[in-house]
Coordinates of C-alpha atoms in Angstrom, one line a residue:
X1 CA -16.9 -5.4 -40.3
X2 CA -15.1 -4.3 -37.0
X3 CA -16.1 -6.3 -33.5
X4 CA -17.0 -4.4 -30.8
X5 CA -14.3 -4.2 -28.2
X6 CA -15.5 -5.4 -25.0
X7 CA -13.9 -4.7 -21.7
X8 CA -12.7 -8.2 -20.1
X9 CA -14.1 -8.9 -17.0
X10 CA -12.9 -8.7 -14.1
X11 CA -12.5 -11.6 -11.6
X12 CA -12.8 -11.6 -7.9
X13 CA -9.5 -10.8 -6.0
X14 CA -9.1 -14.3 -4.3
X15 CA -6.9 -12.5 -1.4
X16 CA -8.9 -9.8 -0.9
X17 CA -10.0 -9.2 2.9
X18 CA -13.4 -8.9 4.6
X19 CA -14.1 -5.6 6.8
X20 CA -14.6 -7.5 9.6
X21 CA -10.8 -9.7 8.6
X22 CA -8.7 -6.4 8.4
X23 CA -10.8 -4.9 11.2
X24 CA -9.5 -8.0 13.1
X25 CA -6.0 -8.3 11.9
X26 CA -5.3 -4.4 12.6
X27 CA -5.9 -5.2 16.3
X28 CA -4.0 -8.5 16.4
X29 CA -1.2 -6.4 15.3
X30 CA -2.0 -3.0 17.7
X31 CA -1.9 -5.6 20.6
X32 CA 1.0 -7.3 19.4
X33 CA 3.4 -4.4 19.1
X34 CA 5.7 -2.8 21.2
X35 CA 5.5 0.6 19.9
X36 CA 3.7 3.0 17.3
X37 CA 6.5 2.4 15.3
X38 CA 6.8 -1.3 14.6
X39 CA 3.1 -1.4 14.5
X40 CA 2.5 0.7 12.0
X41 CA 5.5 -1.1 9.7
X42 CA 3.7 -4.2 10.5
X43 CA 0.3 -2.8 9.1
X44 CA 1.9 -0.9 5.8
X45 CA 3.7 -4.9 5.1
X46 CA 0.1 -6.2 5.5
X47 CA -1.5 -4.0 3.6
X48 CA -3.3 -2.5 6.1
X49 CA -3.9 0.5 7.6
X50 CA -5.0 1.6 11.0
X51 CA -8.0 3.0 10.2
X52 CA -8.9 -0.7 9.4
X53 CA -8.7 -0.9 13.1
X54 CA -11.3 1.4 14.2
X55 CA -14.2 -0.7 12.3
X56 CA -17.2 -1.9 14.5
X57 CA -18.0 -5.6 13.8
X58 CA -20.1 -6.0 11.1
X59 CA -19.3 -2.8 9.2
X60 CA -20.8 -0.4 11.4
X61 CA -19.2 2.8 12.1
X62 CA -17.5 3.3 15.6
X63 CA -19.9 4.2 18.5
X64 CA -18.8 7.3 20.4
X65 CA -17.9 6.8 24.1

């Protein structure tokens, strides 16, 4: 008789970031950059991306000036 084959789960990633983490880290590296350049070298080696930036705090979407 055959076993079913059952998918293995999948664990948490332990590194995985919070929203409000990368929202935080993107702007610790905006304001710590020179240029457009070097910051967005520094985000793609984070695994960021600027959009991560632009996040309200908790989650929300950006408020409109």
């Amino acid at each position: 008789m055959r076993q079913p084959k059952v998918a293995p789960r999948k664990e948490p990633d332990p590194f995985a970031l919070s929203r409000e983490q990368r929202r935080r880290g993107a702007r610790v590296v905006a304001s710590a950059t020179d240029d457009a350049e070097d910051c967005a070298a520094l985000l793609a080696i984070l695994g960021l991306d600027p959009a991560d930036g632009l996040t309200a705090p908790g989650g929300a979407p950006p408020v409109p000036h």
